[in-house]
């Protein structure tokens, strides 16, 4: 953890909650008999993923003032993520997410975030703008734009950040949190004006840009203001295009998929890791693909995040 006056390598801002994952695969949720309890939520998972790779990380979010909130604080600390910016909300319970596991590619999610998730109660006046500006990488998500006061706080954090360091916008499109894509697009456009990196799959890129072909998505994201566009294409791998003309297109790493959820967060934590180290674009994408593949081969998300040694072993053929 950074000492007073020092900055974090990465601060993420956004969703946190409890993941309750079936301990039986290929079984509908109605017939599952037992579950494992894990820290979840994209912003929290990305912070965990980057911490596992040796970076100092923190997350800005909120939990319920309840035992599940206590569990999340304990889990963050166990994973090496600073929880100083995680505060309780008395009015709302810590959210829970269930999933069904039907490998290799069907993992329905069921979010229990009503009447409102505490992580949407992040308020502008509570932000530590100094820490946000000082972080080497700052990561925000599309979900954080879906409701007030989180929307205003997210945009305020981006404005306070300015163009200092690397600012990543995880497009993170969750249709159940919005009335329709057209409602989201203006807020996505505003966030893109402040971000230096955008990352998302084809569905998310289409919400942000209105186009779907991968190269067109990347070009539209660059035109919207970012310096690096990362377009995840599922089985076709990942396309990364930098404003300077550098392009990297990397195939996925083949693994036996156990649970595809969390692979994107592992990819995100690894993306931050590579950016922090100044790697070339192709190396960053290969490392991120490998990190995502490792998590896809495991049941959980947060506790499945790989170490640097595990990623390197897979990339060298020893994984």
PDB file of C-alpha atoms in Angstrom:
ATOM      1  CA  UNK A   1       0.000   0.000   0.000  1.00  0.00           C
ATOM      2  CA  UNK A   2       1.243   3.521  -0.730  1.00  0.00           C
ATOM      3  CA  UNK A   3       2.655   5.532   2.132  1.00  0.00           C
ATOM      4  CA  UNK A   4       1.131   8.960   2.899  1.00  0.00           C
ATOM      5  CA  UNK A   5       1.878  11.319   0.022  1.00  0.00           C
ATOM      6  CA  UNK A   6       2.520   8.483  -2.451  1.00  0.00           C
ATOM      7  CA  UNK A   7       0.152   7.573  -5.272  1.00  0.00           C
ATOM      8  CA  UNK A   8      -1.515   4.310  -6.242  1.00  0.00           C
ATOM      9  CA  UNK A   9      -0.609   2.529  -9.447  1.00  0.00           C
ATOM     10  CA  UNK A  10      -4.325   2.025 -10.094  1.00  0.00           C
ATOM     11  CA  UNK A  11      -7.573   3.361  -8.662  1.00  0.00           C
ATOM     12  CA  UNK A  12     -10.814   1.900  -9.982  1.00  0.00           C
ATOM     13  CA  UNK A  13     -14.290   3.360  -9.429  1.00  0.00           C
ATOM     14  CA  UNK A  14     -17.569   1.502  -9.732  1.00  0.00           C
ATOM     15  CA  UNK A  15     -19.367  -1.714  -8.980  1.00  0.00           C
ATOM     16  CA  UNK A  16     -18.797  -4.079  -6.059  1.00  0.00           C
ATOM     17  CA  UNK A  17     -20.925  -6.868  -4.628  1.00  0.00           C
ATOM     18  CA  UNK A  18     -21.214 -10.505  -3.653  1.00  0.00           C
ATOM     19  CA  UNK A  19     -20.943 -13.187  -6.336  1.00  0.00           C
ATOM     20  CA  UNK A  20     -22.778 -16.382  -5.413  1.00  0.00           C
ATOM     21  CA  UNK A  21     -21.591 -18.963  -7.924  1.00  0.00           C
ATOM     22  CA  UNK A  22     -23.011 -22.492  -8.227  1.00  0.00           C
ATOM     23  CA  UNK A  23     -20.729 -25.271  -7.125  1.00  0.00           C
ATOM     24  CA  UNK A  24     -22.465 -27.476  -9.695  1.00  0.00           C
ATOM     25  CA  UNK A  25     -21.916 -26.763 -13.391  1.00  0.00           C
ATOM     26  CA  UNK A  26     -24.384 -27.425 -16.179  1.00  0.00           C
ATOM     27  CA  UNK A  27     -27.282 -27.172 -13.710  1.00  0.00           C
ATOM     28  CA  UNK A  28     -30.106 -24.585 -13.883  1.00  0.00           C
ATOM     29  CA  UNK A  29     -30.162 -22.175 -10.969  1.00  0.00           C
ATOM     30  CA  UNK A  30     -33.447 -23.636  -9.724  1.00  0.00           C
ATOM     31  CA  UNK A  31     -31.711 -26.983  -9.136  1.00  0.00           C
ATOM     32  CA  UNK A  32     -28.365 -25.785  -7.759  1.00  0.00           C
ATOM     33  CA  UNK A  33     -27.789 -27.109  -4.230  1.00  0.00           C
ATOM     34  CA  UNK A  34     -24.750 -25.137  -3.053  1.00  0.00           C
ATOM     35  CA  UNK A  35     -22.935 -21.911  -3.838  1.00  0.00           C
ATOM     36  CA  UNK A  36     -19.543 -20.341  -3.268  1.00  0.00           C
ATOM     37  CA  UNK A  37     -19.384 -16.747  -1.981  1.00  0.00           C
ATOM     38  CA  UNK A  38     -16.872 -14.406  -3.633  1.00  0.00           C
ATOM     39  CA  UNK A  39     -16.051 -10.729  -3.925  1.00  0.00           C
ATOM     40  CA  UNK A  40     -17.479  -9.467  -7.222  1.00  0.00           C
ATOM     41  CA  UNK A  41     -18.200  -6.388  -9.302  1.00  0.00           C
ATOM     42  CA  UNK A  42     -16.145  -5.229 -12.281  1.00  0.00           C
ATOM     43  CA  UNK A  43     -14.323  -2.304 -10.654  1.00  0.00           C
ATOM     44  CA  UNK A  44     -13.391  -4.387  -7.613  1.00  0.00           C
ATOM     45  CA  UNK A  45     -12.298  -7.335  -9.749  1.00  0.00           C
ATOM     46  CA  UNK A  46     -10.040  -5.191 -11.946  1.00  0.00           C
ATOM     47  CA  UNK A  47      -8.358  -3.796  -8.822  1.00  0.00           C
ATOM     48  CA  UNK A  48      -7.860  -7.349  -7.525  1.00  0.00           C
ATOM     49  CA  UNK A  49      -6.497  -8.516 -10.881  1.00  0.00           C
ATOM     50  CA  UNK A  50      -3.934  -5.699 -11.021  1.00  0.00           C
ATOM     51  CA  UNK A  51      -2.957  -6.246  -7.376  1.00  0.00           C
ATOM     52  CA  UNK A  52      -2.319  -9.938  -8.063  1.00  0.00           C
ATOM     53  CA  UNK A  53       0.165  -8.818 -10.738  1.00  0.00           C
ATOM     54  CA  UNK A  54       2.101  -6.732  -8.202  1.00  0.00           C
ATOM     55  CA  UNK A  55       0.540  -3.277  -8.452  1.00  0.00           C
ATOM     56  CA  UNK A  56      -0.694  -1.002  -5.653  1.00  0.00           C
ATOM     57  CA  UNK A  57      -4.445  -0.623  -6.135  1.00  0.00           C
ATOM     58  CA  UNK A  58      -7.524   0.869  -4.508  1.00  0.00           C
ATOM     59  CA  UNK A  59     -11.229   0.983  -5.365  1.00  0.00           C
ATOM     60  CA  UNK A  60     -13.753   3.799  -4.940  1.00  0.00           C
ATOM     61  CA  UNK A  61     -17.123   2.224  -4.214  1.00  0.00           C
ATOM     62  CA  UNK A  62     -19.804   1.706  -1.573  1.00  0.00           C
ATOM     63  CA  UNK A  63     -21.374  -1.317   0.125  1.00  0.00           C
ATOM     64  CA  UNK A  64     -24.348  -1.906   2.350  1.00  0.00           C
ATOM     65  CA  UNK A  65     -23.880  -1.430   6.084  1.00  0.00           C
ATOM     66  CA  UNK A  66     -24.325  -5.158   6.627  1.00  0.00           C
ATOM     67  CA  UNK A  67     -22.381  -8.424   7.050  1.00  0.00           C
ATOM     68  CA  UNK A  68     -21.869  -8.782   3.293  1.00  0.00           C
ATOM     69  CA  UNK A  69     -20.322  -5.304   3.283  1.00  0.00           C
ATOM     70  CA  UNK A  70     -17.979  -6.420   6.057  1.00  0.00           C
ATOM     71  CA  UNK A  71     -17.031  -9.478   3.990  1.00  0.00           C
ATOM     72  CA  UNK A  72     -16.167  -7.277   1.005  1.00  0.00           C
ATOM     73  CA  UNK A  73     -13.860  -5.072   3.087  1.00  0.00           C
ATOM     74  CA  UNK A  74     -12.104  -8.168   4.418  1.00  0.00           C
ATOM     75  CA  UNK A  75     -11.821  -9.709   0.945  1.00  0.00           C
ATOM     76  CA  UNK A  76     -10.362  -6.552  -0.589  1.00  0.00           C
ATOM     77  CA  UNK A  77      -7.702  -6.395   2.091  1.00  0.00           C
ATOM     78  CA  UNK A  78      -6.892 -10.095   1.687  1.00  0.00           C
ATOM     79  CA  UNK A  79      -6.374  -9.527  -2.043  1.00  0.00           C
ATOM     80  CA  UNK A  80      -4.092  -6.550  -1.355  1.00  0.00           C
ATOM     81  CA  UNK A  81      -6.549  -3.862  -2.494  1.00  0.00           C
ATOM     82  CA  UNK A  82      -6.742  -0.694  -0.373  1.00  0.00           C
ATOM     83  CA  UNK A  83     -10.301  -0.189   0.933  1.00  0.00           C
ATOM     84  CA  UNK A  84      -9.942   3.368   2.296  1.00  0.00           C
ATOM     85  CA  UNK A  85     -12.363   4.716  -0.367  1.00  0.00           C
ATOM     86  CA  UNK A  86     -15.043   2.080   0.321  1.00  0.00           C
ATOM     87  CA  UNK A  87     -17.844   3.449   2.527  1.00  0.00           C
ATOM     88  CA  UNK A  88     -21.164   2.066   3.818  1.00  0.00           C
ATOM     89  CA  UNK A  89     -24.679   3.078   2.787  1.00  0.00           C
ATOM     90  CA  UNK A  90     -27.242   2.448   5.504  1.00  0.00           C
ATOM     91  CA  UNK A  91     -30.290   2.624   3.222  1.00  0.00           C
ATOM     92  CA  UNK A  92     -29.457  -0.186   0.769  1.00  0.00           C
ATOM     93  CA  UNK A  93     -28.208  -3.770   1.094  1.00  0.00           C
ATOM     94  CA  UNK A  94     -24.975  -5.002  -0.430  1.00  0.00           C
ATOM     95  CA  UNK A  95     -25.937  -6.361  -3.876  1.00  0.00           C
ATOM     96  CA  UNK A  96     -25.779 -10.033  -4.780  1.00  0.00           C
ATOM     97  CA  UNK A  97     -25.212 -11.563  -8.212  1.00  0.00           C
ATOM     98  CA  UNK A  98     -26.038 -15.147  -9.143  1.00  0.00           C
ATOM     99  CA  UNK A  99     -24.978 -16.904 -12.313  1.00  0.00           C
ATOM    100  CA  UNK A 100     -25.666 -20.161 -14.092  1.00  0.00           C
ATOM    101  CA  UNK A 101     -22.705 -22.088 -15.483  1.00  0.00           C
ATOM    102  CA  UNK A 102     -23.157 -23.855 -18.807  1.00  0.00           C
ATOM    103  CA  UNK A 103     -19.680 -24.158 -20.369  1.00  0.00           C
ATOM    104  CA  UNK A 104     -18.246 -23.270 -22.773  1.00  0.00           C
ATOM    105  CA  UNK A 105     -20.168 -20.070 -23.541  1.00  0.00           C
ATOM    106  CA  UNK A 106     -23.437 -19.692 -21.631  1.00  0.00           C
ATOM    107  CA  UNK A 107     -23.214 -17.929 -18.252  1.00  0.00           C
ATOM    108  CA  UNK A 108     -26.451 -16.028 -17.521  1.00  0.00           C
ATOM    109  CA  UNK A 109     -26.194 -13.388 -14.783  1.00  0.00           C
ATOM    110  CA  UNK A 110     -28.918 -12.415 -12.318  1.00  0.00           C
ATOM    111  CA  UNK A 111     -28.292  -9.089 -10.577  1.00  0.00           C
ATOM    112  CA  UNK A 112     -30.043  -8.321  -7.269  1.00  0.00           C
ATOM    113  CA  UNK A 113     -29.432  -4.560  -7.038  1.00  0.00           C
ATOM    114  CA  UNK A 114     -32.852  -3.226  -6.044  1.00  0.00           C
ATOM    115  CA  UNK A 115     -34.166  -0.858  -4.854  1.00  0.00           C
ATOM    116  CA  UNK A 116     -30.680   0.532  -5.552  1.00  0.00           C
ATOM    117  CA  UNK A 117     -27.101  -0.634  -5.301  1.00  0.00           C
ATOM    118  CA  UNK A 118     -24.892   1.202  -2.789  1.00  0.00           C
ATOM    119  CA  UNK A 119     -22.172   1.612  -5.441  1.00  0.00           C
ATOM    120  CA  UNK A 120     -24.550   3.959  -7.299  1.00  0.00           C
ATOM    121  CA  UNK A 121     -24.570   6.187  -4.201  1.00  0.00           C
ATOM    122  CA  UNK A 122     -20.987   7.408  -4.705  1.00  0.00           C
ATOM    123  CA  UNK A 123     -21.157  11.183  -4.213  1.00  0.00           C
ATOM    124  CA  UNK A 124     -19.010  13.933  -5.697  1.00  0.00           C
ATOM    125  CA  UNK A 125     -18.362  15.640  -2.359  1.00  0.00           C
ATOM    126  CA  UNK A 126     -16.869  12.421  -0.943  1.00  0.00           C
ATOM    127  CA  UNK A 127     -14.263  11.964  -3.685  1.00  0.00           C
ATOM    128  CA  UNK A 128     -10.568  12.279  -2.880  1.00  0.00           C
ATOM    129  CA  UNK A 129      -9.691  14.268  -6.013  1.00  0.00           C
ATOM    130  CA  UNK A 130      -6.025  14.461  -5.035  1.00  0.00           C
ATOM    131  CA  UNK A 131      -5.733  10.662  -4.980  1.00  0.00           C
ATOM    132  CA  UNK A 132      -7.659  10.396  -8.266  1.00  0.00           C
ATOM    133  CA  UNK A 133      -5.327  12.878  -9.978  1.00  0.00           C
ATOM    134  CA  UNK A 134      -2.229  11.251  -8.497  1.00  0.00           C
ATOM    135  CA  UNK A 135      -2.999   7.645  -9.495  1.00  0.00           C
ATOM    136  CA  UNK A 136      -0.911   6.409 -12.415  1.00  0.00           C
ATOM    137  CA  UNK A 137      -3.992   4.734 -13.899  1.00  0.00           C
ATOM    138  CA  UNK A 138      -7.617   5.621 -13.158  1.00  0.00           C
ATOM    139  CA  UNK A 139     -10.402   3.221 -14.259  1.00  0.00           C
ATOM    140  CA  UNK A 140     -14.121   3.998 -14.538  1.00  0.00           C
ATOM    141  CA  UNK A 141     -17.058   1.951 -15.815  1.00  0.00           C
ATOM    142  CA  UNK A 142     -20.222   2.467 -17.827  1.00  0.00           C
ATOM    143  CA  UNK A 143     -22.374   1.183 -14.978  1.00  0.00           C
ATOM    144  CA  UNK A 144     -21.208   4.115 -12.871  1.00  0.00           C
ATOM    145  CA  UNK A 145     -22.911   6.425 -15.387  1.00  0.00           C
ATOM    146  CA  UNK A 146     -26.292   4.695 -15.204  1.00  0.00           C
ATOM    147  CA  UNK A 147     -27.795   6.506 -12.186  1.00  0.00           C
ATOM    148  CA  UNK A 148     -27.338   9.531  -9.977  1.00  0.00           C
ATOM    149  CA  UNK A 149     -25.456  10.473  -7.851  1.00  0.00           C
ATOM    150  CA  UNK A 150     -22.854   8.022  -9.208  1.00  0.00           C
ATOM    151  CA  UNK A 151     -23.143   9.511 -12.713  1.00  0.00           C
ATOM    152  CA  UNK A 152     -22.246  13.027 -11.575  1.00  0.00           C
ATOM    153  CA  UNK A 153     -19.502  11.695  -9.287  1.00  0.00           C
ATOM    154  CA  UNK A 154     -17.949   9.662 -12.109  1.00  0.00           C
ATOM    155  CA  UNK A 155     -17.941  12.634 -14.477  1.00  0.00           C
ATOM    156  CA  UNK A 156     -16.602  14.899 -11.708  1.00  0.00           C
ATOM    157  CA  UNK A 157     -13.785  12.425 -11.061  1.00  0.00           C
ATOM    158  CA  UNK A 158     -12.912  12.437 -14.760  1.00  0.00           C
ATOM    159  CA  UNK A 159     -12.841  16.240 -14.828  1.00  0.00           C
ATOM    160  CA  UNK A 160     -10.696  16.367 -11.690  1.00  0.00           C
ATOM    161  CA  UNK A 161      -8.390  13.813 -13.274  1.00  0.00           C
ATOM    162  CA  UNK A 162      -7.932  15.947 -16.367  1.00  0.00           C
ATOM    163  CA  UNK A 163      -5.537  14.281 -18.793  1.00  0.00           C
ATOM    164  CA  UNK A 164      -3.040  13.306 -16.089  1.00  0.00           C
ATOM    165  CA  UNK A 165      -1.732   9.783 -16.404  1.00  0.00           C
ATOM    166  CA  UNK A 166      -3.772   7.025 -18.038  1.00  0.00           C
ATOM    167  CA  UNK A 167      -7.559   7.095 -17.684  1.00  0.00           C
ATOM    168  CA  UNK A 168      -9.399   3.935 -18.780  1.00  0.00           C
ATOM    169  CA  UNK A 169     -13.109   3.860 -19.611  1.00  0.00           C
ATOM    170  CA  UNK A 170     -14.445   0.305 -19.317  1.00  0.00           C
ATOM    171  CA  UNK A 171     -17.563   0.569 -21.502  1.00  0.00           C
ATOM    172  CA  UNK A 172     -19.199  -2.112 -19.293  1.00  0.00           C
ATOM    173  CA  UNK A 173     -22.653  -2.074 -20.937  1.00  0.00           C
ATOM    174  CA  UNK A 174     -25.278  -3.788 -18.746  1.00  0.00           C
ATOM    175  CA  UNK A 175     -28.669  -3.288 -20.481  1.00  0.00           C
ATOM    176  CA  UNK A 176     -30.660  -4.086 -17.327  1.00  0.00           C
ATOM    177  CA  UNK A 177     -29.246  -0.936 -15.702  1.00  0.00           C
ATOM    178  CA  UNK A 178     -30.475   1.411 -18.468  1.00  0.00           C
ATOM    179  CA  UNK A 179     -33.810   2.116 -20.166  1.00  0.00           C
ATOM    180  CA  UNK A 180     -32.197   1.847 -23.649  1.00  0.00           C
ATOM    181  CA  UNK A 181     -28.829   2.394 -25.384  1.00  0.00           C
ATOM    182  CA  UNK A 182     -29.823   5.841 -26.627  1.00  0.00           C
ATOM    183  CA  UNK A 183     -30.143   6.988 -23.011  1.00  0.00           C
ATOM    184  CA  UNK A 184     -26.588   5.864 -22.320  1.00  0.00           C
ATOM    185  CA  UNK A 185     -24.827   7.235 -25.415  1.00  0.00           C
ATOM    186  CA  UNK A 186     -24.550  10.930 -24.386  1.00  0.00           C
ATOM    187  CA  UNK A 187     -22.987  10.008 -21.045  1.00  0.00           C
ATOM    188  CA  UNK A 188     -20.625   7.555 -22.737  1.00  0.00           C
ATOM    189  CA  UNK A 189     -19.616  10.325 -25.155  1.00  0.00           C
ATOM    190  CA  UNK A 190     -18.875  12.692 -22.255  1.00  0.00           C
ATOM    191  CA  UNK A 191     -16.736  10.076 -20.501  1.00  0.00           C
ATOM    192  CA  UNK A 192     -14.832   9.325 -23.717  1.00  0.00           C
ATOM    193  CA  UNK A 193     -13.823  12.971 -23.987  1.00  0.00           C
ATOM    194  CA  UNK A 194     -11.890  12.609 -20.726  1.00  0.00           C
ATOM    195  CA  UNK A 195     -10.525   9.070 -21.129  1.00  0.00           C
ATOM    196  CA  UNK A 196      -7.240   8.091 -22.753  1.00  0.00           C
ATOM    197  CA  UNK A 197      -8.138   4.388 -23.175  1.00  0.00           C
ATOM    198  CA  UNK A 198     -11.470   2.735 -24.001  1.00  0.00           C
ATOM    199  CA  UNK A 199     -12.029  -1.002 -23.675  1.00  0.00           C
ATOM    200  CA  UNK A 200     -15.122  -3.050 -24.478  1.00  0.00           C
ATOM    201  CA  UNK A 201     -16.643  -5.901 -26.447  1.00  0.00           C
ATOM    202  CA  UNK A 202     -18.567  -5.411 -29.694  1.00  0.00           C
ATOM    203  CA  UNK A 203     -21.926  -4.893 -27.956  1.00  0.00           C
ATOM    204  CA  UNK A 204     -20.407  -2.276 -25.654  1.00  0.00           C
ATOM    205  CA  UNK A 205     -18.591  -0.529 -28.493  1.00  0.00           C
ATOM    206  CA  UNK A 206     -21.831  -0.377 -30.474  1.00  0.00           C
ATOM    207  CA  UNK A 207     -23.598   1.341 -27.567  1.00  0.00           C
ATOM    208  CA  UNK A 208     -20.770   3.870 -27.303  1.00  0.00           C
ATOM    209  CA  UNK A 209     -20.272   4.538 -31.025  1.00  0.00           C
ATOM    210  CA  UNK A 210     -23.306   3.330 -32.988  1.00  0.00           C
ATOM    211  CA  UNK A 211     -21.145   1.049 -35.175  1.00  0.00           C
ATOM    212  CA  UNK A 212     -20.275  -2.620 -34.785  1.00  0.00           C
ATOM    213  CA  UNK A 213     -17.507  -3.638 -37.201  1.00  0.00           C
ATOM    214  CA  UNK A 214     -14.354  -3.950 -35.019  1.00  0.00           C
ATOM    215  CA  UNK A 215     -12.030  -1.591 -36.895  1.00  0.00           C
ATOM    216  CA  UNK A 216     -14.852   0.944 -37.319  1.00  0.00           C
ATOM    217  CA  UNK A 217     -15.511   0.722 -33.567  1.00  0.00           C
ATOM    218  CA  UNK A 218     -11.869   1.403 -32.804  1.00  0.00           C
ATOM    219  CA  UNK A 219     -11.724   4.364 -35.181  1.00  0.00           C
ATOM    220  CA  UNK A 220     -14.947   5.812 -33.724  1.00  0.00           C
ATOM    221  CA  UNK A 221     -13.566   5.533 -30.189  1.00  0.00           C
ATOM    222  CA  UNK A 222     -10.381   7.312 -31.239  1.00  0.00           C
ATOM    223  CA  UNK A 223     -12.453  10.051 -32.855  1.00  0.00           C
ATOM    224  CA  UNK A 224     -14.426  10.364 -29.601  1.00  0.00           C
ATOM    225  CA  UNK A 225     -11.263  11.362 -27.761  1.00  0.00           C
ATOM    226  CA  UNK A 226      -9.241   8.372 -26.539  1.00  0.00           C
ATOM    227  CA  UNK A 227      -5.655   7.546 -27.513  1.00  0.00           C
ATOM    228  CA  UNK A 228      -6.058   3.759 -27.388  1.00  0.00           C
ATOM    229  CA  UNK A 229      -9.119   1.714 -28.347  1.00  0.00           C
ATOM    230  CA  UNK A 230      -9.308  -1.931 -27.278  1.00  0.00           C
ATOM    231  CA  UNK A 231     -12.080  -3.955 -28.933  1.00  0.00           C
ATOM    232  CA  UNK A 232     -12.687  -7.456 -27.558  1.00  0.00           C
ATOM    233  CA  UNK A 233     -14.057  -9.830 -30.211  1.00  0.00           C
ATOM    234  CA  UNK A 234     -14.643 -13.032 -28.221  1.00  0.00           C
ATOM    235  CA  UNK A 235     -13.398 -16.090 -30.174  1.00  0.00           C
ATOM    236  CA  UNK A 236     -11.788 -13.775 -32.761  1.00  0.00           C
ATOM    237  CA  UNK A 237      -9.469 -12.321 -30.133  1.00  0.00           C
ATOM    238  CA  UNK A 238      -8.798  -8.652 -29.446  1.00  0.00           C
ATOM    239  CA  UNK A 239      -8.088  -5.633 -31.652  1.00  0.00           C
ATOM    240  CA  UNK A 240      -6.150  -2.675 -30.236  1.00  0.00           C
ATOM    241  CA  UNK A 241      -5.613   0.518 -32.206  1.00  0.00           C
ATOM    242  CA  UNK A 242      -3.536   3.468 -30.972  1.00  0.00           C
ATOM    243  CA  UNK A 243      -3.881   7.020 -32.201  1.00  0.00           C
ATOM    244  CA  UNK A 244      -0.238   6.911 -33.351  1.00  0.00           C
ATOM    245  CA  UNK A 245      -1.155   4.248 -35.910  1.00  0.00           C
ATOM    246  CA  UNK A 246       0.043   1.200 -33.987  1.00  0.00           C
ATOM    247  CA  UNK A 247      -2.292  -1.777 -34.379  1.00  0.00           C
ATOM    248  CA  UNK A 248      -2.254  -5.116 -32.561  1.00  0.00           C
ATOM    249  CA  UNK A 249      -4.647  -7.971 -33.306  1.00  0.00           C
ATOM    250  CA  UNK A 250      -4.122 -10.964 -31.054  1.00  0.00           C
ATOM    251  CA  UNK A 251      -5.877 -14.335 -31.101  1.00  0.00           C
ATOM    252  CA  UNK A 252      -7.358 -15.754 -27.883  1.00  0.00           C
ATOM    253  CA  UNK A 253      -5.469 -18.297 -25.800  1.00  0.00           C
ATOM    254  CA  UNK A 254      -7.240 -21.667 -26.057  1.00  0.00           C
ATOM    255  CA  UNK A 255      -8.316 -23.098 -22.695  1.00  0.00           C
ATOM    256  CA  UNK A 256     -11.046 -25.380 -21.420  1.00  0.00           C
ATOM    257  CA  UNK A 257     -13.651 -22.885 -20.231  1.00  0.00           C
ATOM    258  CA  UNK A 258     -15.168 -23.466 -16.783  1.00  0.00           C
ATOM    259  CA  UNK A 259     -16.743 -20.031 -16.206  1.00  0.00           C
ATOM    260  CA  UNK A 260     -16.300 -17.183 -18.673  1.00  0.00           C
ATOM    261  CA  UNK A 261     -17.385 -14.541 -16.144  1.00  0.00           C
ATOM    262  CA  UNK A 262     -14.499 -12.510 -14.780  1.00  0.00           C
ATOM    263  CA  UNK A 263     -12.237 -13.082 -17.781  1.00  0.00           C
ATOM    264  CA  UNK A 264     -12.870  -9.503 -18.920  1.00  0.00           C
ATOM    265  CA  UNK A 265     -11.882  -8.151 -15.511  1.00  0.00           C
ATOM    266  CA  UNK A 266      -8.673 -10.199 -15.544  1.00  0.00           C
ATOM    267  CA  UNK A 267      -8.023  -8.776 -19.023  1.00  0.00           C
ATOM    268  CA  UNK A 268      -8.577  -5.282 -17.613  1.00  0.00           C
ATOM    269  CA  UNK A 269      -6.232  -5.719 -14.673  1.00  0.00           C
ATOM    270  CA  UNK A 270      -3.569  -7.089 -17.008  1.00  0.00           C
ATOM    271  CA  UNK A 271      -4.148  -4.222 -19.472  1.00  0.00           C
ATOM    272  CA  UNK A 272      -3.413  -1.757 -16.654  1.00  0.00           C
ATOM    273  CA  UNK A 273      -0.357  -3.812 -15.659  1.00  0.00           C
ATOM    274  CA  UNK A 274       1.072  -3.613 -19.173  1.00  0.00           C
ATOM    275  CA  UNK A 275       0.314   0.092 -19.553  1.00  0.00           C
ATOM    276  CA  UNK A 276       2.012   0.806 -16.236  1.00  0.00           C
ATOM    277  CA  UNK A 277       5.136  -0.960 -17.469  1.00  0.00           C
ATOM    278  CA  UNK A 278       5.226   0.741 -20.847  1.00  0.00           C
ATOM    279  CA  UNK A 279       5.067  -2.499 -22.826  1.00  0.00           C
ATOM    280  CA  UNK A 280       4.451  -2.455 -26.567  1.00  0.00           C
ATOM    281  CA  UNK A 281       0.840  -2.904 -27.647  1.00  0.00           C
ATOM    282  CA  UNK A 282       1.090  -6.504 -28.844  1.00  0.00           C
ATOM    283  CA  UNK A 283       2.762  -7.647 -25.619  1.00  0.00           C
ATOM    284  CA  UNK A 284       0.044  -5.935 -23.562  1.00  0.00           C
ATOM    285  CA  UNK A 285      -2.711  -7.666 -25.537  1.00  0.00           C
ATOM    286  CA  UNK A 286      -1.079 -11.102 -25.385  1.00  0.00           C
ATOM    287  CA  UNK A 287      -0.608 -10.799 -21.622  1.00  0.00           C
ATOM    288  CA  UNK A 288      -4.187  -9.600 -21.139  1.00  0.00           C
ATOM    289  CA  UNK A 289      -5.605 -12.412 -23.281  1.00  0.00           C
ATOM    290  CA  UNK A 290      -3.653 -14.962 -21.266  1.00  0.00           C
ATOM    291  CA  UNK A 291      -4.835 -13.508 -17.934  1.00  0.00           C
ATOM    292  CA  UNK A 292      -8.435 -13.648 -19.144  1.00  0.00           C
ATOM    293  CA  UNK A 293      -8.023 -17.220 -20.359  1.00  0.00           C
ATOM    294  CA  UNK A 294      -6.724 -18.346 -16.963  1.00  0.00           C
ATOM    295  CA  UNK A 295      -9.766 -16.940 -15.177  1.00  0.00           C
ATOM    296  CA  UNK A 296     -12.108 -18.487 -17.774  1.00  0.00           C
ATOM    297  CA  UNK A 297     -10.604 -21.869 -16.880  1.00  0.00           C
ATOM    298  CA  UNK A 298     -11.538 -21.407 -13.189  1.00  0.00           C
ATOM    299  CA  UNK A 299     -14.834 -21.175 -11.300  1.00  0.00           C
ATOM    300  CA  UNK A 300     -14.533 -17.841  -9.517  1.00  0.00           C
ATOM    301  CA  UNK A 301     -13.666 -14.279 -10.577  1.00  0.00           C
ATOM    302  CA  UNK A 302     -11.784 -12.377  -7.872  1.00  0.00           C
ATOM    303  CA  UNK A 303     -10.052 -15.344  -6.246  1.00  0.00           C
ATOM    304  CA  UNK A 304      -9.223 -16.767  -9.696  1.00  0.00           C
ATOM    305  CA  UNK A 305      -7.132 -13.773 -10.800  1.00  0.00           C
ATOM    306  CA  UNK A 306      -3.674 -14.991 -11.875  1.00  0.00           C
ATOM    307  CA  UNK A 307      -0.217 -14.056 -10.691  1.00  0.00           C
ATOM    308  CA  UNK A 308       2.479 -12.843 -13.076  1.00  0.00           C
ATOM    309  CA  UNK A 309       4.122 -16.273 -12.921  1.00  0.00           C
ATOM    310  CA  UNK A 310       0.912 -18.022 -13.971  1.00  0.00           C
ATOM    311  CA  UNK A 311       0.404 -15.689 -16.927  1.00  0.00           C
ATOM    312  CA  UNK A 312       4.011 -16.078 -18.081  1.00  0.00           C
ATOM    313  CA  UNK A 313       3.754 -19.876 -17.748  1.00  0.00           C
ATOM    314  CA  UNK A 314       0.711 -19.941 -20.022  1.00  0.00           C
ATOM    315  CA  UNK A 315       2.313 -17.612 -22.561  1.00  0.00           C
ATOM    316  CA  UNK A 316       5.471 -19.751 -22.663  1.00  0.00           C
ATOM    317  CA  UNK A 317       3.461 -22.922 -23.204  1.00  0.00           C
ATOM    318  CA  UNK A 318       3.897 -24.290 -19.703  1.00  0.00           C
ATOM    319  CA  UNK A 319       0.423 -23.385 -18.435  1.00  0.00           C
TER     320      UNK A 319
END
